[in-house]
Short mmCIF file of C-alpha atoms and ligand atoms in Angstrom, two decimals:
data_model
loop_
_atom_site.label_atom_id
_atom_site.label_comp_id
_atom_site.label_asym_id
_atom_site.label_seq_id
_atom_site.Cartn_x
_atom_site.Cartn_y
_atom_site.Cartn_z
CA UNK A 1 77.54 106.27 124.97
CA UNK A 2 76.04 105.60 121.50
CA UNK A 3 72.34 104.51 120.80
CA UNK A 4 71.65 101.90 118.25
CA UNK A 5 69.02 103.36 115.98
CA UNK A 6 66.64 101.47 113.75
CA UNK A 7 67.29 101.53 109.94
CA UNK A 8 64.32 103.69 109.17
CA UNK A 9 64.97 106.24 112.11
CA UNK A 10 68.48 106.54 111.21
CA UNK A 11 67.85 107.26 107.50
CA UNK A 12 65.02 109.68 108.38
CA UNK A 13 67.37 111.49 110.76
CA UNK A 14 70.27 111.81 108.24
CA UNK A 15 67.96 112.93 105.57
CA UNK A 16 66.42 115.70 107.63
CA UNK A 17 69.77 116.81 108.91
CA UNK A 18 71.30 116.89 105.49
CA UNK A 19 68.44 119.16 104.33
CA UNK A 20 69.37 121.59 107.21
CA UNK A 21 66.75 120.63 109.80
CA UNK A 22 67.25 119.32 113.37
CA UNK A 23 66.03 115.77 113.97
CA UNK A 24 66.31 113.30 116.85
CA UNK A 25 64.79 110.16 118.08
CA UNK A 26 62.76 110.75 121.18
CA UNK A 27 60.51 109.50 124.05
CA UNK A 28 60.04 105.82 124.61
CA UNK A 29 62.86 104.56 122.48
CA UNK A 30 65.47 106.69 124.35
CA UNK A 31 64.11 105.64 127.61
CA UNK A 32 64.04 101.99 126.76
CA UNK A 33 67.68 102.13 125.42
CA UNK A 34 68.93 103.77 128.61
CA UNK A 35 67.26 101.04 130.67
CA UNK A 36 69.03 98.43 128.46
CA UNK A 37 65.85 97.35 126.72
CA UNK A 38 65.25 97.00 123.12
CA UNK A 39 62.92 99.82 122.01
CA UNK A 40 59.55 98.64 120.30
CA UNK A 41 59.52 101.57 117.89
CA UNK A 42 61.56 104.77 117.04
CA UNK A 43 59.83 108.11 117.03
CA UNK A 44 61.51 111.00 115.38
CA UNK A 45 61.11 114.65 116.26
CA UNK A 46 62.26 117.35 113.98
CA UNK A 47 62.33 121.12 113.32
CA UNK A 48 60.92 120.50 109.72
CA UNK A 49 57.29 121.33 109.22
CA UNK A 50 55.02 118.48 108.09
CA UNK A 51 54.94 119.67 104.57
CA UNK A 52 58.74 119.97 104.46
CA UNK A 53 59.11 116.39 105.90
CA UNK A 54 56.84 115.11 103.33
CA UNK A 55 58.72 116.71 100.46
CA UNK A 56 61.88 114.99 101.65
CA UNK A 57 60.47 111.46 101.56
CA UNK A 58 58.49 111.38 98.26
CA UNK A 59 60.38 108.18 97.27
CA UNK A 60 58.68 106.40 100.30
CA UNK A 61 55.21 105.50 101.14
CA UNK A 62 54.04 108.41 103.35
CA UNK A 63 50.85 108.40 105.64
CA UNK A 64 49.44 111.75 106.51
CA UNK A 65 46.57 110.90 108.88
CA UNK A 66 48.37 112.54 111.83
CA UNK A 67 49.38 115.50 109.94
CA UNK A 68 47.14 118.00 111.85
CA UNK A 69 49.18 117.09 114.90
CA UNK A 70 52.40 117.47 113.03
CA UNK A 71 52.99 113.82 112.41
CA UNK A 72 53.99 112.38 109.06
CA UNK A 73 54.41 108.49 109.00
CA UNK A 74 57.08 107.17 106.61
CA UNK A 75 57.38 103.57 105.70
CA UNK A 76 61.06 102.69 105.31
CA UNK A 77 61.92 99.11 104.44
CA UNK A 78 58.84 97.92 106.18
CA UNK A 79 59.32 100.04 109.27
CA UNK A 80 56.80 102.89 109.89
CA UNK A 81 58.70 105.77 111.40
CA UNK A 82 56.64 108.55 112.76
CA UNK A 83 58.22 111.91 112.19
CA UNK A 84 56.60 114.71 114.26
CA UNK A 85 57.42 118.44 113.99
CA UNK A 86 58.66 120.01 117.31
CA UNK A 87 55.46 120.98 119.14
CA UNK A 88 54.36 123.04 122.10
CA UNK A 89 50.95 122.38 123.18
CA UNK A 90 50.04 125.77 124.50
CA UNK A 91 46.59 125.98 126.29
CA UNK A 92 44.54 122.96 127.22
CA UNK A 93 40.81 122.45 126.77
CA UNK A 94 38.74 120.14 129.10
CA UNK A 95 41.66 118.72 130.84
CA UNK A 96 42.53 116.43 127.98
CA UNK A 97 43.14 118.11 124.68
CA UNK A 98 45.24 121.01 123.66
CA UNK A 99 43.34 123.91 122.13
CA UNK A 100 45.62 123.99 119.24
CA UNK A 101 49.05 122.55 118.28
CA UNK A 102 51.70 125.00 117.63
CA UNK A 103 54.98 124.10 115.91
CA UNK A 104 58.07 125.43 117.30
CA UNK A 105 61.64 125.50 115.86
CA UNK A 106 63.23 124.49 119.23
CA UNK A 107 63.81 121.08 120.55
CA UNK A 108 63.59 122.24 124.24
CA UNK A 109 59.98 123.53 123.60
CA UNK A 110 59.07 120.09 122.36
CA UNK A 111 60.74 118.22 125.28
CA UNK A 112 59.04 120.46 127.94
CA UNK A 113 55.55 119.36 126.72
CA UNK A 114 56.34 115.66 127.37
CA UNK A 115 54.87 114.05 130.37
CA UNK A 116 57.70 112.43 132.45
CA UNK A 117 61.37 113.24 132.63
CA UNK A 118 62.16 109.58 131.60
CA UNK A 119 60.12 110.25 128.41
CA UNK A 120 61.51 113.61 127.74
CA UNK A 121 64.90 112.78 126.32
CA UNK A 122 66.12 112.90 122.71
CA UNK A 123 69.16 111.61 120.86
CA UNK A 124 71.07 111.87 117.62
CA UNK A 125 74.45 110.95 116.56
CA UNK A 126 75.79 114.65 116.44
CA UNK A 127 74.40 115.84 119.77
CA UNK A 128 74.33 112.53 121.65
CA UNK A 129 71.67 112.41 124.39
CA UNK A 130 69.71 115.53 125.08
CA UNK A 131 68.46 115.42 128.68
CA UNK A 132 67.12 118.72 129.91
CA UNK A 133 64.98 117.46 132.86
CA UNK A 134 67.17 114.96 134.51
CA UNK A 135 65.65 111.89 132.87
CA UNK A 136 68.83 109.77 132.99
CA UNK A 137 69.26 110.28 136.69
CA UNK A 138 65.61 109.39 137.17
CA UNK A 139 66.10 106.21 135.17
CA UNK A 140 69.09 105.43 137.29
CA UNK A 141 67.07 105.96 140.50
CA UNK A 142 64.00 104.34 138.96
CA UNK A 143 61.74 107.41 139.42
CA UNK A 144 58.55 108.60 137.55
CA UNK A 145 58.57 112.48 137.91
CA UNK A 146 56.54 115.00 135.94
CA UNK A 147 58.35 117.46 133.58
CA UNK A 148 57.57 120.76 135.32
CA UNK A 149 54.94 121.31 137.97
CA UNK A 150 53.05 118.12 138.45
CA UNK A 151 49.56 119.59 139.29
CA UNK A 152 49.58 121.74 136.25
CA UNK A 153 50.67 118.92 134.05
CA UNK A 154 47.80 116.74 135.37
CA UNK A 155 45.37 119.66 134.97
CA UNK A 156 46.39 120.01 131.46
CA UNK A 157 45.80 116.38 130.51
CA UNK A 158 44.32 114.04 133.05
CA UNK A 159 45.40 111.04 131.08
CA UNK A 160 48.89 111.59 132.42
CA UNK A 161 47.69 110.54 135.95
CA UNK A 162 47.08 106.97 134.55
CA UNK A 163 50.19 107.18 132.40
CA UNK A 164 52.20 107.67 135.67
CA UNK A 165 50.61 104.80 137.30
CA UNK A 166 51.04 102.66 134.29
CA UNK A 167 54.73 103.53 133.83
CA UNK A 168 55.50 102.94 137.49
CA UNK A 169 53.83 99.56 137.40
CA UNK A 170 55.40 98.28 134.14
CA UNK A 171 58.85 99.76 134.67
CA UNK A 172 58.86 99.08 138.45
CA UNK A 173 59.66 102.61 139.18
CA UNK A 174 58.84 104.81 142.25
CA UNK A 175 56.57 107.83 141.85
CA UNK A 176 58.35 111.00 142.93
CA UNK A 177 56.71 112.64 145.89
CA UNK A 178 55.31 115.79 144.27
CA UNK A 179 54.15 113.82 141.25
CA UNK A 180 52.49 111.24 143.71
CA UNK A 181 50.68 114.06 145.77
CA UNK A 182 49.48 115.67 142.54
CA UNK A 183 48.02 112.25 141.35
CA UNK A 184 46.06 112.03 144.53
CA UNK A 185 44.83 115.70 144.52
CA UNK A 186 43.99 115.72 140.72
CA UNK A 187 42.35 112.27 140.50
CA UNK A 188 38.89 113.84 140.19
CA UNK A 189 39.87 115.10 136.69
CA UNK A 190 39.92 111.58 135.40
CA UNK A 191 36.18 111.98 134.55
CA UNK A 192 37.46 113.90 131.59
CA UNK A 193 39.27 110.99 129.91
CA UNK A 194 37.44 108.77 127.55
CA UNK A 195 36.74 105.25 128.87
CA UNK A 196 38.42 103.77 125.88
CA UNK A 197 41.63 105.56 126.87
CA UNK A 198 41.26 104.42 130.51
CA UNK A 199 40.79 100.93 129.36
CA UNK A 200 44.04 100.86 127.43
CA UNK A 201 45.98 102.36 130.38
CA UNK A 202 44.34 100.07 133.02
CA UNK A 203 45.08 97.09 131.01
CA UNK A 204 48.80 97.98 130.73
CA UNK A 205 48.89 98.99 134.39
CA UNK A 206 47.45 95.79 135.65
CA UNK A 207 50.07 93.80 133.56
CA UNK A 208 53.00 95.46 135.36
CA UNK A 209 55.19 93.94 137.89
CA UNK A 210 54.09 96.57 140.39
CA UNK A 211 50.41 96.35 139.72
CA UNK A 212 49.50 95.19 143.29
CA UNK A 213 51.24 98.02 144.90
CA UNK A 214 49.73 100.67 142.67
CA UNK A 215 46.20 99.22 143.07
CA UNK A 216 46.64 99.40 146.81
CA UNK A 217 48.42 102.66 147.14
CA UNK A 218 46.19 104.65 144.63
CA UNK A 219 42.78 103.16 145.57
CA UNK A 220 41.41 106.57 145.71
CA UNK A 221 42.26 107.08 141.97
CA UNK A 222 40.51 103.83 141.06
CA UNK A 223 37.51 104.92 143.16
CA UNK A 224 37.08 107.97 140.97
CA UNK A 225 37.03 105.72 137.95
CA UNK A 226 34.96 102.84 139.15
CA UNK A 227 33.49 103.45 142.56
CA UNK A 228 33.94 101.04 145.31
CA UNK A 229 35.24 97.90 143.79
CA UNK A 230 37.43 96.32 146.47
CA UNK A 231 39.76 94.57 143.98
CA UNK A 232 41.58 91.36 144.76
CA UNK A 233 44.86 93.27 144.72
CA UNK A 234 46.81 90.33 146.28
CA UNK A 235 45.97 88.23 143.29
CA UNK A 236 47.77 90.58 140.85
CA UNK A 237 51.20 89.43 142.12
CA UNK A 238 50.38 85.76 141.25
CA UNK A 239 48.46 85.70 138.07
CA UNK A 240 49.36 86.54 134.40
CA UNK A 241 47.52 87.41 131.37
CA UNK A 242 45.30 90.50 130.73
CA UNK A 243 42.11 88.89 131.28
CA UNK A 244 42.99 87.13 134.56
CA UNK A 245 44.38 90.35 135.96
CA UNK A 246 41.29 92.28 135.03
CA UNK A 247 39.22 89.48 136.47
CA UNK A 248 41.05 89.93 139.75
CA UNK A 249 40.79 93.60 139.58
CA UNK A 250 37.01 93.52 138.89
CA UNK A 251 36.33 90.37 141.01
CA UNK A 252 33.72 91.89 143.22
CA UNK A 253 32.18 94.37 140.54
CA UNK A 254 32.24 92.60 137.10
CA UNK A 255 29.62 95.16 136.01
CA UNK A 256 32.24 97.97 136.39
CA UNK A 257 34.30 96.35 133.67
CA UNK A 258 31.73 97.04 131.21
CA UNK A 259 32.02 100.69 131.63
CA UNK A 260 35.42 100.50 129.92
CA UNK A 261 33.72 99.47 126.65
CA UNK A 262 35.45 96.19 126.27
CA UNK A 263 34.54 94.12 123.31
CA UNK A 264 31.56 91.76 123.81
CA UNK A 265 33.85 88.68 123.73
CA UNK A 266 36.01 90.08 126.55
CA UNK A 267 33.19 91.15 128.67
CA UNK A 268 31.46 87.82 128.40
CA UNK A 269 34.48 86.01 129.08
CA UNK A 270 35.37 88.14 132.17
CA UNK A 271 31.99 87.77 133.64
CA UNK A 272 31.96 84.03 133.00
CA UNK A 273 35.39 83.61 134.63
CA UNK A 274 34.44 85.33 137.71
CA UNK A 275 31.04 83.58 138.02
CA UNK A 276 32.64 80.20 137.60
CA UNK A 277 35.50 81.14 140.19
CA UNK A 278 32.89 82.00 142.69
CA UNK A 279 30.65 79.00 142.06
CA UNK A 280 31.25 75.58 143.76
CA UNK A 281 34.38 73.74 142.52
CA UNK A 282 33.59 70.94 140.19
CA UNK A 283 34.21 67.70 141.90
CA UNK A 284 34.41 64.94 139.33
CA UNK A 285 35.66 64.45 135.82
CA UNK A 286 32.08 64.41 134.56
CA UNK A 287 31.20 67.63 136.20
CA UNK A 288 34.19 69.21 134.82
CA UNK A 289 33.58 67.98 131.29
CA UNK A 290 29.99 69.34 131.72
CA UNK A 291 31.34 72.77 132.69
CA UNK A 292 33.73 72.82 129.73
CA UNK A 293 30.87 71.84 127.37
CA UNK A 294 28.87 74.66 128.41
CA UNK A 295 31.33 77.31 129.17
CA UNK A 296 34.44 76.57 127.05
CA UNK A 297 37.85 75.26 128.05
CA UNK A 298 39.24 78.72 128.21
CA UNK A 299 36.70 80.04 130.65
CA UNK A 300 36.89 77.07 132.94
CA UNK A 301 40.78 77.03 132.94
CA UNK A 302 40.90 80.80 133.65
CA UNK A 303 38.46 80.36 136.40
CA UNK A 304 40.70 77.78 138.10
CA UNK A 305 43.78 80.03 137.62
CA UNK A 306 41.80 82.79 139.17
CA UNK A 307 40.88 80.63 142.16
CA UNK A 308 44.54 79.79 142.64
CA UNK A 309 45.46 83.49 142.44
CA UNK A 310 43.14 84.53 145.16
CA UNK A 311 44.57 81.81 147.41
CA UNK A 312 41.86 79.17 147.07
CA UNK A 313 42.95 75.60 146.68
CA UNK A 314 41.69 73.83 143.53
CA UNK A 315 42.72 70.37 144.67
CA UNK A 316 44.29 69.22 141.47
CA UNK A 317 41.34 70.31 139.27
CA UNK A 318 43.77 72.01 136.79
CA UNK A 319 45.53 68.70 136.20
CA UNK A 320 42.16 67.01 135.89
CA UNK A 321 41.22 69.50 133.31
CA UNK A 322 44.40 68.87 131.33
CA UNK A 323 43.36 65.20 131.43
CA UNK A 324 39.87 65.98 130.33
CA UNK A 325 41.17 67.99 127.32
CA UNK A 326 44.02 65.53 126.47
CA UNK A 327 41.75 62.49 126.68
CA UNK A 328 40.34 63.78 123.36
CA UNK A 329 36.90 62.80 124.78
CA UNK A 330 33.98 64.73 123.38
CA UNK A 331 33.52 68.03 125.03
CA UNK A 332 32.00 70.10 122.09
CA UNK A 333 28.92 69.24 120.15
CA UNK A 334 30.94 69.16 116.87
CA UNK A 335 33.00 66.32 118.31
CA UNK A 336 29.91 64.15 118.48
CA UNK A 337 30.41 60.93 116.55
CA UNK A 338 27.06 61.37 114.76
CA UNK A 339 25.59 64.30 112.96
CA UNK A 340 22.26 65.61 111.55
CA UNK A 341 22.40 63.54 108.42
CA UNK A 342 22.82 60.32 110.46
CA UNK A 343 19.42 61.27 112.28
CA UNK A 344 17.79 62.06 109.09
CA UNK A 345 19.00 58.75 107.60
CA UNK A 346 17.03 57.14 110.51
CA UNK A 347 13.79 58.59 109.38
CA UNK A 348 13.53 61.71 111.24
CA UNK A 349 12.25 64.62 109.08
CA UNK A 350 14.52 67.56 108.81
CA UNK A 351 13.17 69.96 111.54
CA UNK A 352 14.13 71.60 114.97
CA UNK A 353 13.92 68.00 116.41
CA UNK A 354 17.25 67.07 114.76
CA UNK A 355 19.01 69.75 117.06
CA UNK A 356 17.16 68.48 120.23
CA UNK A 357 18.20 64.98 119.46
CA UNK A 358 21.73 65.94 118.88
CA UNK A 359 21.73 67.77 122.15
CA UNK A 360 20.33 64.94 124.00
CA UNK A 361 23.01 62.71 122.72
CA UNK A 362 25.63 65.20 123.53
CA UNK A 363 24.44 65.45 127.06
CA UNK A 364 24.48 61.64 127.41
CA UNK A 365 28.06 61.55 126.25
CA UNK A 366 29.14 64.50 128.49
CA UNK A 367 27.48 62.79 131.56
CA UNK A 368 29.34 59.56 130.69
CA UNK A 369 26.21 57.59 130.02
CA UNK A 370 27.40 56.51 126.55
CA UNK A 371 30.75 56.50 124.69
CA UNK A 372 31.18 58.96 121.89
CA UNK A 373 31.31 56.27 119.14
CA UNK A 374 28.91 56.01 116.18
CA UNK A 375 27.59 52.57 116.87
CA UNK A 376 26.75 53.14 120.43
CA UNK A 377 25.17 56.44 119.73
CA UNK A 378 23.08 55.04 116.84
CA UNK A 379 21.84 52.25 118.97
CA UNK A 380 20.71 54.64 121.69
CA UNK A 381 18.99 56.71 119.03
CA UNK A 382 17.16 53.63 117.60
CA UNK A 383 15.85 52.79 121.14
CA UNK A 384 14.68 56.31 121.69
CA UNK A 385 12.93 56.46 118.31
CA UNK A 386 11.27 53.14 118.90
CA UNK A 387 9.59 54.50 122.04
P1 LIG B 401 55.41 102.84 125.14
O1 LIG B 401 56.48 102.03 125.34
O2 LIG B 401 54.29 102.46 126.00
O3 LIG B 401 54.95 103.08 123.68
P2 LIG B 401 56.05 105.67 125.04
O4 LIG B 401 56.87 106.42 125.91
O5 LIG B 401 56.51 105.39 123.69
O6 LIG B 401 55.74 104.25 125.77
P3 LIG B 401 53.66 106.69 123.70
O7 LIG B 401 52.40 106.75 124.47
O8 LIG B 401 54.04 105.89 122.57
O9 LIG B 401 54.65 106.23 125.12
O10 LIG B 401 54.17 108.25 123.64
C1 LIG B 401 55.26 108.52 122.99
C2 LIG B 401 55.91 109.89 123.73
O11 LIG B 401 54.98 110.91 123.66
C3 LIG B 401 56.21 109.66 125.28
O12 LIG B 401 57.38 108.95 125.58
C4 LIG B 401 56.00 111.11 125.64
O13 LIG B 401 57.20 111.62 125.60
C5 LIG B 401 55.07 111.73 124.78
N1 LIG B 401 53.66 111.65 125.34
C6 LIG B 401 52.65 110.66 124.98
N2 LIG B 401 51.50 110.96 125.61
C7 LIG B 401 51.73 112.03 126.33
C8 LIG B 401 50.86 112.88 127.18
N3 LIG B 401 49.53 112.55 127.46
N4 LIG B 401 51.36 114.00 127.71
C9 LIG B 401 52.56 114.41 127.46
N5 LIG B 401 53.53 113.68 126.67
C10 LIG B 401 52.97 112.56 126.12
MG1 LIG B 402 55.45 104.45 122.00
#
């Protein structure tokens, strides 16, 4: 079988090989191809040292920010190809970082440091697929298995624990027994992984087709990371989108989400969605409009979806929300048919009072007391000002 390479990786490999080096595509792109999926990017691994690689691509834009780890990024016709020198990581510090990176002239050394058999294959036209650890068979049997001894691999780098769960969830693969046992026994090491990295993995893990099962089967791992959170695991099989899945996961402990250092926007939205989903269901169109006005359409919609995902009935409120939005009726203060200048024109001096008056009019519109048209609003305003 032949693998279709991207233009950039293909050019990079031929140029490196012509110069007498070995070069292959490696990792995720090989795995994806063997699974019949289109790879998102093509990483190249080579026997050339970073400086040697650099000197071969002087006619392209080259980024060197990863050069200390052996990576040179070359931009070939708009495609960024990461070319990394064969590496063997040697000793590990603090269960996360290799003490130093040592380059090696052999592909097998490079493949042996990779995390899982399905991620440890390389390919080039001349050699075909290089599969030293049974990655092809594991893809066929849908299995995630560590390269080498699982416990040792997780001790070296605890992030691999979460990567294993993530790949299992996303690819819908089983976790091989020794690997699974090691995940349970080494879970305590996850304290060594930065919360930012944990967040990236958790988000991907929750987006996977197998998220519910992983969350249930590896509750001990999540306990190390977040304490007792009793996630709404069952909701993970019926809701889509990162934020909804995170909201289902952190349903009972929204404060634990903040420890992952999400953006302020994400944190606020998640807390709001969970709070709305736990509050009483809005009954009428007016109530729904009031909610949208104070919490945004996005938060209200997500809260309804979350209710559905956890098996609550929302009694057609999602449709009602669509109706409220589509009606084009005012749900944001900016949509109010009058503005500050109208109020000033009626003789109110520019001051904070303008804002309060606009709020009062907005409330009246949201509550259905007055239509959002200029004339009706100005009339109300006149009456108020006369008082
Ligand atoms: P994705 O589709 O998510 O990008 P990927 O397999 O390309 O999947 P990356 O995180 O981009 O994953 O890593 C590229 C390759 O580097 C992996 O396929 C694996 O061979 C190796 N790798 C990445 N992280 C680790 C790690 N922590 N330990 C060992 N090998 C790793
Ligand atoms: Mg990748």
